[in-house]
Amino acid sequence: MSGSAAAVEASVLHISSSNSQLVQRVKASMEPTNVDCSAERKKSLRARYFYGLIFFIINLTAWFIRDYGQSVLPRLYYRKACGVGGSDCFHTMGVLRVSLGCFIFFFLMFLTTFSTRKLFETCSKWHSGWWALKFVLLVVSIVVPFFLPPDFIQIYGEVARIGAGIFLLLQLISVIEFIGWWNNNWAPDEQRKRSCFFALFTSTIFYVASICGIVSMYYFYAPRPACSLNIFFITWTAILLIVMMAMSLHSKVNRGLLSSGIMASYVVFLCWSAIRSEPADEKCKLEKPKDGHGDWTTILGFLIAIGAIVMATFSTGIDSKSFQFRKDEVKLEDDIRYNYGFFHMIFSLGAMYFAMLFISWNLENSARKWSIDVGWTSTWVKIINEWFAATIYMWKLIAPVVKQPRVINHEESVQQINDSTLP
């Protein structure tokens, strides 16, 4: 009797174990494998570069419409929207129309992907694939603004100024977060056995480059005392460098020279870029202004500037971690590796920023050929951006000290109680 019971129990255990194995197999068949996740992950990472290329081509199209559209495409416009001579579809208005099309495309991509969290969701496949359909959507998005009335495009131009300012702010936060990451990974650390020599050497290079930049700007852009505005810009930048270095070396902050050296170079670059944006007829420049057609150096500098801005937009778009409140979230195998919605939102704001660069933040007058971001408005936007960058960086230095709660030891608390009890 006991033998039969044991046999029955063994058969029951065998059936239960086989059932559990079957359930595990069904779950494994339903879950994505590591190979599938790896393939989808590579596909989504490649998609970033396709979107960057699309963004680059669209902005080249905006430049072409601005400089050569009216002469190369004299008849290809809608008269009710562009006017008899087509003036409302070329030059400044043409840039705004192409920018609006670029904004529409990436904003639609943002709306359709912002809730994506897993690689195998439908929105993730839409982000990484369906390129033929997205090409049609892109063409429609670019063409539709050329049928809109000029008043609507003017309203978009005003909105684009705000969007461009938001883009600059997000890019600034991303740059400062990157500088902090650089400092944390390169700074001397006894536990990780990192020597201070490399960090000291790197920070020295950045400070030497910053000082050389200050001296060069004095020589090239402030050759006489009458250039008071440029002297003010450069001198204030030098003061910012000294203040940032002093704050980072303060005993309560103790952040070292590396982060302040990198930030010093970035601030000097912003100052140089701002002074370079001054109008070509400015007398406080040793450089001779180029003609409207531009020589090979002007063309090369123009293309490098476009490429650099596209790369800055791309790097900010994939840097969603800098804008997360929780940065310690563990990524699962089938989680997306960057935030699709944030990526497309940055590119839609970047479309507005590029439009402002091409028209020099001026909705009334058209910019010169082969020029980008030239004019007094562009100069002041960059100067304010520089001051804002230095302010945010210095606040990040002192914020831990300011927010640190004051610790009162036991003796002080007893003394305070005794003092309060005295008559």
GROMACS .gro file of C-alpha atoms in nm:
model
  423
    1MET     CA    1   0.000   0.000   0.000
    2SER     CA    2   0.281   0.232   0.089
    3GLY     CA    3   0.458   0.145  -0.236
    4SER     CA    4   0.156   0.238  -0.445
    5ALA     CA    5   0.121   0.568  -0.255
    6ALA     CA    6   0.482   0.649  -0.321
    7ALA     CA    7   0.436   0.572  -0.688
    8VAL     CA    8   0.131   0.799  -0.704
    9GLU     CA    9   0.322   1.078  -0.527
   10ALA     CA   10   0.615   1.041  -0.765
   11SER     CA   11   0.384   1.058  -1.065
   12VAL     CA   12   0.218   1.370  -0.923
   13LEU     CA   13   0.557   1.536  -0.871
   14HIS     CA   14   0.658   1.441  -1.223
   15ILE     CA   15   0.339   1.589  -1.367
   16SER     CA   16   0.377   1.912  -1.163
   17SER     CA   17   0.740   1.951  -1.262
   18SER     CA   18   0.656   1.895  -1.627
   19ASN     CA   19   0.375   2.150  -1.601
   20SER     CA   20   0.612   2.406  -1.444
   21GLN     CA   21   0.864   2.346  -1.721
   22LEU     CA   22   0.587   2.391  -1.978
   23VAL     CA   23   0.483   2.721  -1.818
   24GLN     CA   24   0.843   2.840  -1.817
   25ARG     CA   25   0.879   2.750  -2.184
   26VAL     CA   26   0.559   2.938  -2.270
   27LYS     CA   27   0.683   3.245  -2.079
   28ALA     CA   28   1.021   3.224  -2.247
   29SER     CA   29   0.857   3.202  -2.588
   30MET     CA   30   0.644   3.507  -2.508
   31GLU     CA   31   0.935   3.717  -2.375
   32PRO     CA   32   1.185   3.873  -2.621
   33THR     CA   33   1.518   3.698  -2.633
   34ASN     CA   34   1.848   3.870  -2.573
   35VAL     CA   35   1.930   3.841  -2.942
   36ASP     CA   36   1.606   4.014  -3.042
   37CYS     CA   37   1.662   4.288  -2.783
   38SER     CA   38   2.014   4.344  -2.909
   39ALA     CA   39   1.893   4.374  -3.268
   40GLU     CA   40   1.615   4.617  -3.176
   41ARG     CA   41   1.851   4.819  -2.958
   42LYS     CA   42   2.104   4.855  -3.243
   43LYS     CA   43   1.821   4.952  -3.476
   44SER     CA   44   1.703   5.229  -3.243
   45LEU     CA   45   2.059   5.356  -3.195
   46ARG     CA   46   2.113   5.371  -3.571
   47ALA     CA   47   1.787   5.562  -3.610
   48ARG     CA   48   1.938   5.857  -3.418
   49TYR     CA   49   2.190   5.917  -3.694
   50PHE     CA   50   1.922   5.905  -3.963
   51TYR     CA   51   1.727   6.175  -3.781
   52GLY     CA   52   2.045   6.380  -3.742
   53LEU     CA   53   2.107   6.350  -4.118
   54ILE     CA   54   1.748   6.453  -4.190
   55PHE     CA   55   1.789   6.756  -3.965
   56PHE     CA   56   2.114   6.851  -4.139
   57ILE     CA   57   1.960   6.823  -4.488
   58ILE     CA   58   1.655   7.028  -4.389
   59ASN     CA   59   1.872   7.310  -4.258
   60LEU     CA   60   2.084   7.307  -4.574
   61THR     CA   61   1.755   7.339  -4.762
   62ALA     CA   62   1.663   7.641  -4.550
   63TRP     CA   63   1.997   7.802  -4.630
   64PHE     CA   64   1.948   7.731  -5.005
   65ILE     CA   65   1.598   7.883  -4.998
   66ARG     CA   66   1.738   8.190  -4.819
   67ASP     CA   67   2.036   8.261  -5.047
   68TYR     CA   68   1.946   8.114  -5.387
   69GLY     CA   69   1.579   8.019  -5.381
   70GLN     CA   70   1.443   8.325  -5.558
   71SER     CA   71   1.696   8.303  -5.843
   72VAL     CA   72   1.692   7.924  -5.891
   73LEU     CA   73   1.319   7.867  -5.830
   74PRO     CA   74   1.161   8.180  -5.978
   75ARG     CA   75   0.824   8.026  -6.071
   76LEU     CA   76   0.777   7.747  -5.820
   77TYR     CA   77   0.565   7.915  -5.556
   78TYR     CA   78   0.202   7.961  -5.459
   79ARG     CA   79   0.108   8.321  -5.537
   80LYS     CA   80  -0.167   8.357  -5.276
   81ALA     CA   81   0.079   8.267  -5.000
   82CYS     CA   82   0.406   8.396  -5.148
   83GLY     CA   83   0.295   8.713  -5.326
   84VAL     CA   84   0.344   8.812  -5.689
   85GLY     CA   85   0.725   8.811  -5.678
   86GLY     CA   86   0.746   8.524  -5.432
   87SER     CA   87   0.922   8.742  -5.176
   88ASP     CA   88   0.721   8.592  -4.891
   89CYS     CA   89   0.857   8.242  -4.963
   90PHE     CA   90   1.229   8.318  -4.996
   91HIS     CA   91   1.497   8.485  -4.786
   92THR     CA   92   1.379   8.530  -4.423
   93MET     CA   93   1.025   8.405  -4.481
   94GLY     CA   94   1.155   8.104  -4.672
   95VAL     CA   95   1.377   8.007  -4.379
   96LEU     CA   96   1.082   8.035  -4.140
   97ARG     CA   97   0.864   7.820  -4.367
   98VAL     CA   98   1.125   7.544  -4.390
   99SER     CA   99   1.183   7.571  -4.015
  100LEU     CA  100   0.810   7.536  -3.952
  101GLY     CA  101   0.805   7.222  -4.167
  102CYS     CA  102   1.097   7.077  -3.974
  103PHE     CA  103   0.927   7.164  -3.647
  104ILE     CA  104   0.602   6.998  -3.756
  105PHE     CA  105   0.779   6.675  -3.854
  106PHE     CA  106   0.977   6.636  -3.532
  107PHE     CA  107   0.687   6.751  -3.315
  108LEU     CA  108   0.466   6.484  -3.471
  109MET     CA  109   0.743   6.232  -3.398
  110PHE     CA  110   0.748   6.361  -3.039
  111LEU     CA  111   0.371   6.314  -3.001
  112THR     CA  112   0.389   5.958  -3.131
  113THR     CA  113   0.691   5.843  -2.928
  114PHE     CA  114   0.700   6.033  -2.596
  115SER     CA  115   0.534   5.747  -2.402
  116THR     CA  116   0.763   5.474  -2.538
  117ARG     CA  117   0.946   5.271  -2.273
  118LYS     CA  118   1.013   4.928  -2.428
  119LEU     CA  119   1.195   4.825  -2.746
  120PHE     CA  120   0.914   4.604  -2.873
  121GLU     CA  121   0.633   4.858  -2.843
  122THR     CA  122   0.464   4.977  -3.161
  123CYS     CA  123   0.585   5.334  -3.103
  124SER     CA  124   0.944   5.208  -3.077
  125LYS     CA  125   0.913   5.029  -3.410
  126TRP     CA  126   0.767   5.349  -3.557
  127HIS     CA  127   1.066   5.547  -3.427
  128SER     CA  128   1.321   5.300  -3.566
  129GLY     CA  129   1.152   5.199  -3.889
  130TRP     CA  130   0.881   5.285  -4.142
  131TRP     CA  131   1.121   5.519  -4.322
  132ALA     CA  132   0.921   5.532  -4.648
  133LEU     CA  133   0.612   5.654  -4.465
  134LYS     CA  134   0.815   5.902  -4.263
  135PHE     CA  135   0.973   6.034  -4.582
  136VAL     CA  136   0.625   6.112  -4.715
  137LEU     CA  137   0.536   6.276  -4.382
  138LEU     CA  138   0.856   6.484  -4.399
  139VAL     CA  139   0.787   6.606  -4.754
  140VAL     CA  140   0.429   6.700  -4.665
  141SER     CA  141   0.549   6.880  -4.351
  142ILE     CA  142   0.800   7.087  -4.553
  143VAL     CA  143   0.559   7.168  -4.840
  144VAL     CA  144   0.250   7.265  -4.637
  145PRO     CA  145   0.403   7.584  -4.481
  146PHE     CA  146   0.461   7.726  -4.830
  147PHE     CA  147   0.081   7.743  -4.872
  148LEU     CA  148   0.022   7.928  -4.545
  149PRO     CA  149  -0.033   8.307  -4.534
  150PRO     CA  150   0.259   8.533  -4.438
  151ASP     CA  151   0.085   8.654  -4.121
  152PHE     CA  152   0.084   8.300  -3.983
  153ILE     CA  153   0.454   8.261  -4.064
  154GLN     CA  154   0.528   8.587  -3.882
  155ILE     CA  155   0.351   8.451  -3.574
  156TYR     CA  156   0.559   8.135  -3.597
  157GLY     CA  157   0.872   8.351  -3.616
  158GLU     CA  158   0.783   8.516  -3.285
  159VAL     CA  159   0.715   8.178  -3.127
  160ALA     CA  160   1.043   8.045  -3.271
  161ARG     CA  161   1.234   8.308  -3.074
  162ILE     CA  162   1.095   8.162  -2.751
  163GLY     CA  163   1.160   7.806  -2.867
  164ALA     CA  164   1.517   7.895  -2.958
  165GLY     CA  165   1.570   8.042  -2.611
  166ILE     CA  166   1.439   7.722  -2.450
  167PHE     CA  167   1.673   7.520  -2.673
  168LEU     CA  168   1.971   7.730  -2.560
  169LEU     CA  169   1.878   7.676  -2.196
  170LEU     CA  170   1.847   7.297  -2.237
  171GLN     CA  171   2.174   7.285  -2.429
  172LEU     CA  172   2.341   7.488  -2.156
  173ILE     CA  173   2.223   7.248  -1.884
  174SER     CA  174   2.346   6.953  -2.090
  175VAL     CA  175   2.691   7.112  -2.133
  176ILE     CA  176   2.724   7.186  -1.760
  177GLU     CA  177   2.615   6.833  -1.670
  178PHE     CA  178   2.874   6.698  -1.913
  179ILE     CA  179   3.143   6.912  -1.749
  180GLY     CA  180   3.039   6.773  -1.410
  181TRP     CA  181   3.057   6.417  -1.542
  182TRP     CA  182   3.400   6.489  -1.691
  183ASN     CA  183   3.525   6.628  -1.362
  184ASN     CA  184   3.391   6.332  -1.161
  185ASN     CA  185   3.552   6.077  -1.392
  186TRP     CA  186   3.888   6.250  -1.431
  187ALA     CA  187   3.938   6.403  -1.088
  188PRO     CA  188   4.193   6.234  -0.855
  189ASP     CA  189   4.047   5.950  -0.649
  190GLU     CA  190   4.237   5.737  -0.396
  191GLN     CA  191   3.987   5.450  -0.407
  192ARG     CA  192   4.002   5.425  -0.786
  193LYS     CA  193   4.378   5.492  -0.781
  194ARG     CA  194   4.354   5.791  -1.012
  195SER     CA  195   4.649   6.024  -0.998
  196CYS     CA  196   4.606   6.399  -0.970
  197PHE     CA  197   4.872   6.455  -1.237
  198PHE     CA  198   4.643   6.393  -1.533
  199ALA     CA  199   4.363   6.615  -1.397
  200LEU     CA  200   4.613   6.892  -1.314
  201PHE     CA  201   4.771   6.866  -1.660
  202THR     CA  202   4.432   6.880  -1.834
  203SER     CA  203   4.307   7.172  -1.628
  204THR     CA  204   4.632   7.359  -1.700
  205ILE     CA  205   4.578   7.315  -2.073
  206PHE     CA  206   4.223   7.452  -2.047
  207TYR     CA  207   4.332   7.753  -1.842
  208VAL     CA  208   4.623   7.831  -2.075
  209ALA     CA  209   4.384   7.808  -2.373
  210SER     CA  210   4.139   8.040  -2.195
  211ILE     CA  211   4.408   8.298  -2.118
  212CYS     CA  212   4.534   8.284  -2.478
  213GLY     CA  213   4.177   8.334  -2.594
  214ILE     CA  214   4.135   8.642  -2.374
  215VAL     CA  215   4.463   8.794  -2.497
  216SER     CA  216   4.378   8.717  -2.861
  217MET     CA  217   4.036   8.880  -2.831
  218TYR     CA  218   4.195   9.193  -2.684
  219TYR     CA  219   4.435   9.203  -2.978
  220PHE     CA  220   4.190   9.129  -3.262
  221TYR     CA  221   3.863   9.282  -3.137
  222ALA     CA  222   3.972   9.564  -2.903
  223PRO     CA  223   4.270   9.725  -3.079
  224ARG     CA  224   4.185  10.078  -2.960
  225PRO     CA  225   4.028  10.235  -2.647
  226ALA     CA  226   3.725  10.342  -2.851
  227CYS     CA  227   3.613   9.977  -2.869
  228SER     CA  228   3.456  10.008  -2.526
  229LEU     CA  229   3.184   9.748  -2.576
  230ASN     CA  230   3.426   9.475  -2.682
  231ILE     CA  231   3.663   9.571  -2.399
  232PHE     CA  232   3.371   9.534  -2.157
  233PHE     CA  233   3.274   9.193  -2.298
  234ILE     CA  234   3.630   9.058  -2.279
  235THR     CA  235   3.711   9.207  -1.939
  236TRP     CA  236   3.392   9.077  -1.783
  237THR     CA  237   3.468   8.732  -1.924
  238ALA     CA  238   3.813   8.744  -1.761
  239ILE     CA  239   3.653   8.841  -1.430
  240LEU     CA  240   3.415   8.547  -1.459
  241LEU     CA  241   3.711   8.312  -1.507
  242ILE     CA  242   3.879   8.440  -1.190
  243VAL     CA  243   3.558   8.416  -0.987
  244MET     CA  244   3.483   8.060  -1.105
  245MET     CA  245   3.837   7.947  -1.026
  246ALA     CA  246   3.828   8.107  -0.680
  247MET     CA  247   3.492   7.951  -0.597
  248SER     CA  248   3.594   7.603  -0.712
  249LEU     CA  249   3.912   7.620  -0.500
  250HIS     CA  250   3.736   7.746  -0.188
  251SER     CA  251   3.771   7.511   0.109
  252LYS     CA  252   3.395   7.466   0.149
  253VAL     CA  253   3.345   7.389  -0.223
  254ASN     CA  254   3.670   7.205  -0.303
  255ARG     CA  255   3.585   7.107  -0.661
  256GLY     CA  256   3.936   7.142  -0.800
  257LEU     CA  257   4.055   7.315  -1.115
  258LEU     CA  258   3.938   7.070  -1.381
  259SER     CA  259   3.569   7.160  -1.401
  260SER     CA  260   3.636   7.534  -1.369
  261GLY     CA  261   3.905   7.508  -1.639
  262ILE     CA  262   3.668   7.338  -1.882
  263MET     CA  263   3.396   7.591  -1.801
  264ALA     CA  264   3.645   7.875  -1.849
  265SER     CA  265   3.723   7.756  -2.200
  266TYR     CA  266   3.351   7.728  -2.279
  267VAL     CA  267   3.280   8.080  -2.151
  268VAL     CA  268   3.571   8.223  -2.353
  269PHE     CA  269   3.437   8.044  -2.661
  270LEU     CA  270   3.092   8.198  -2.608
  271CYS     CA  271   3.246   8.545  -2.574
  272TRP     CA  272   3.452   8.497  -2.891
  273SER     CA  273   3.147   8.370  -3.078
  274ALA     CA  274   2.944   8.671  -2.961
  275ILE     CA  275   3.204   8.923  -3.077
  276ARG     CA  276   3.238   8.736  -3.407
  277SER     CA  277   2.863   8.785  -3.457
  278GLU     CA  278   2.898   9.162  -3.463
  279PRO     CA  279   2.809   9.319  -3.800
  280ALA     CA  280   3.077   9.306  -4.069
  281ASP     CA  281   3.112   9.686  -4.087
  282GLU     CA  282   3.212   9.705  -3.721
  283LYS     CA  283   3.537   9.906  -3.696
  284CYS     CA  284   3.671   9.726  -3.388
  285LYS     CA  285   3.794   9.427  -3.589
  286LEU     CA  286   4.131   9.368  -3.749
  287GLU     CA  287   3.968   9.120  -3.987
  288LYS     CA  288   3.848   9.257  -4.317
  289PRO     CA  289   3.479   9.197  -4.391
  290LYS     CA  290   3.405   8.950  -4.667
  291ASP     CA  291   3.183   9.028  -4.963
  292GLY     CA  292   2.835   8.887  -4.999
  293HIS     CA  293   2.940   8.586  -5.209
  294GLY     CA  294   3.209   8.464  -4.969
  295ASP     CA  295   3.546   8.308  -5.035
  296TRP     CA  296   3.647   7.950  -4.951
  297THR     CA  297   3.723   8.036  -4.587
  298THR     CA  298   3.379   8.188  -4.542
  299ILE     CA  299   3.211   7.887  -4.703
  300LEU     CA  300   3.417   7.642  -4.497
  301GLY     CA  301   3.344   7.830  -4.175
  302PHE     CA  302   2.974   7.838  -4.264
  303LEU     CA  303   2.959   7.461  -4.321
  304ILE     CA  304   3.160   7.390  -4.004
  305ALA     CA  305   2.921   7.610  -3.805
  306ILE     CA  306   2.618   7.422  -3.939
  307GLY     CA  307   2.782   7.086  -3.865
  308ALA     CA  308   2.875   7.194  -3.512
  309ILE     CA  309   2.522   7.312  -3.434
  310VAL     CA  310   2.374   6.989  -3.571
  311MET     CA  311   2.612   6.788  -3.352
  312ALA     CA  312   2.522   7.003  -3.049
  313THR     CA  313   2.152   6.942  -3.117
  314PHE     CA  314   2.216   6.570  -3.156
  315SER     CA  315   2.420   6.541  -2.835
  316THR     CA  316   2.159   6.735  -2.636
  317GLY     CA  317   1.880   6.518  -2.779
  318ILE     CA  318   2.034   6.193  -2.655
  319ASP     CA  319   2.122   6.341  -2.315
  320SER     CA  320   1.785   6.298  -2.143
  321LYS     CA  321   1.960   6.179  -1.823
  322SER     CA  322   2.065   6.537  -1.741
  323PHE     CA  323   1.697   6.632  -1.710
  324GLN     CA  324   1.579   6.334  -1.502
  325PHE     CA  325   1.510   6.365  -1.130
  326ARG     CA  326   1.607   6.001  -1.073
  327LYS     CA  327   1.933   5.907  -1.244
  328ASP     CA  328   1.985   5.570  -1.076
  329GLU     CA  329   1.714   5.377  -1.260
  330VAL     CA  330   1.821   5.028  -1.366
  331LYS     CA  331   1.780   4.956  -1.736
  332LEU     CA  332   1.624   4.623  -1.825
  333GLU     CA  333   1.718   4.429  -2.136
  334ASP     CA  334   1.416   4.546  -2.337
  335ASP     CA  335   1.418   4.909  -2.216
  336ILE     CA  336   1.491   5.186  -2.465
  337ARG     CA  337   1.841   5.332  -2.428
  338TYR     CA  338   1.742   5.697  -2.477
  339ASN     CA  339   1.418   5.889  -2.444
  340TYR     CA  340   1.260   5.905  -2.791
  341GLY     CA  341   1.017   6.183  -2.702
  342PHE     CA  342   1.285   6.405  -2.552
  343PHE     CA  343   1.508   6.337  -2.855
  344HIS     CA  344   1.243   6.458  -3.102
  345MET     CA  345   1.143   6.751  -2.880
  346ILE     CA  346   1.503   6.877  -2.883
  347PHE     CA  347   1.515   6.853  -3.263
  348SER     CA  348   1.186   7.042  -3.295
  349LEU     CA  349   1.325   7.320  -3.073
  350GLY     CA  350   1.652   7.298  -3.267
  351ALA     CA  351   1.458   7.375  -3.585
  352MET     CA  352   1.348   7.702  -3.427
  353TYR     CA  353   1.702   7.777  -3.310
  354PHE     CA  354   1.845   7.714  -3.656
  355ALA     CA  355   1.587   7.949  -3.807
  356MET     CA  356   1.698   8.224  -3.570
  357LEU     CA  357   2.061   8.166  -3.665
  358PHE     CA  358   1.988   8.188  -4.037
  359ILE     CA  359   1.790   8.512  -4.002
  360SER     CA  360   2.013   8.650  -3.721
  361TRP     CA  361   1.711   8.670  -3.485
  362ASN     CA  362   1.567   8.942  -3.707
  363LEU     CA  363   1.226   8.884  -3.870
  364GLU     CA  364   1.243   9.197  -4.086
  365ASN     CA  365   1.575   9.199  -4.273
  366SER     CA  366   1.737   8.913  -4.463
  367ALA     CA  367   2.090   8.804  -4.371
  368ARG     CA  368   2.386   8.820  -4.610
  369LYS     CA  369   2.476   8.522  -4.826
  370TRP     CA  370   2.694   8.256  -4.664
  371SER     CA  371   2.643   8.414  -4.325
  372ILE     CA  372   2.499   8.261  -4.011
  373ASP     CA  373   2.413   8.424  -3.680
  374VAL     CA  374   2.550   8.771  -3.765
  375GLY     CA  375   2.407   9.090  -3.614
  376TRP     CA  376   2.380   9.279  -3.289
  377THR     CA  377   2.082   9.071  -3.174
  378SER     CA  378   2.288   8.754  -3.220
  379THR     CA  379   2.577   8.915  -3.032
  380TRP     CA  380   2.364   8.999  -2.729
  381VAL     CA  381   2.193   8.660  -2.730
  382LYS     CA  382   2.533   8.489  -2.706
  383ILE     CA  383   2.663   8.730  -2.442
  384ILE     CA  384   2.355   8.673  -2.226
  385ASN     CA  385   2.397   8.300  -2.283
  386GLU     CA  386   2.757   8.328  -2.161
  387TRP     CA  387   2.660   8.515  -1.845
  388PHE     CA  388   2.377   8.273  -1.780
  389ALA     CA  389   2.611   7.976  -1.823
  390ALA     CA  390   2.858   8.118  -1.571
  391THR     CA  391   2.574   8.193  -1.327
  392ILE     CA  392   2.433   7.839  -1.345
  393TYR     CA  393   2.780   7.688  -1.304
  394MET     CA  394   2.861   7.902  -0.999
  395TRP     CA  395   2.525   7.819  -0.844
  396LYS     CA  396   2.594   7.447  -0.890
  397LEU     CA  397   2.923   7.502  -0.707
  398ILE     CA  398   2.776   7.676  -0.404
  399ALA     CA  399   2.434   7.503  -0.395
  400PRO     CA  400   2.554   7.205  -0.183
  401VAL     CA  401   2.711   7.448   0.066
  402VAL     CA  402   2.405   7.675   0.082
  403LYS     CA  403   2.158   7.385   0.115
  404GLN     CA  404   2.370   7.198   0.372
  405PRO     CA  405   2.186   7.195   0.708
  406ARG     CA  406   2.368   7.353   1.000
  407VAL     CA  407   2.480   7.088   1.251
  408ILE     CA  408   2.476   7.191   1.618
  409ASN     CA  409   2.678   6.977   1.854
  410HIS     CA  410   2.565   6.870   2.199
  411GLU     CA  411   2.765   7.131   2.390
  412GLU     CA  412   2.620   7.418   2.184
  413SER     CA  413   2.265   7.292   2.236
  414VAL     CA  414   2.318   7.262   2.615
  415GLN     CA  415   2.467   7.611   2.625
  416GLN     CA  416   2.167   7.748   2.431
  417ILE     CA  417   1.927   7.581   2.676
  418ASN     CA  418   2.116   7.720   2.977
  419ASP     CA  419   2.116   8.068   2.827
  420SER     CA  420   1.743   8.051   2.766
  421THR     CA  421   1.670   7.945   3.128
  422LEU     CA  422   1.869   8.230   3.280
  423PRO     CA  423   1.658   8.520   3.407
   0.00000   0.00000   0.00000
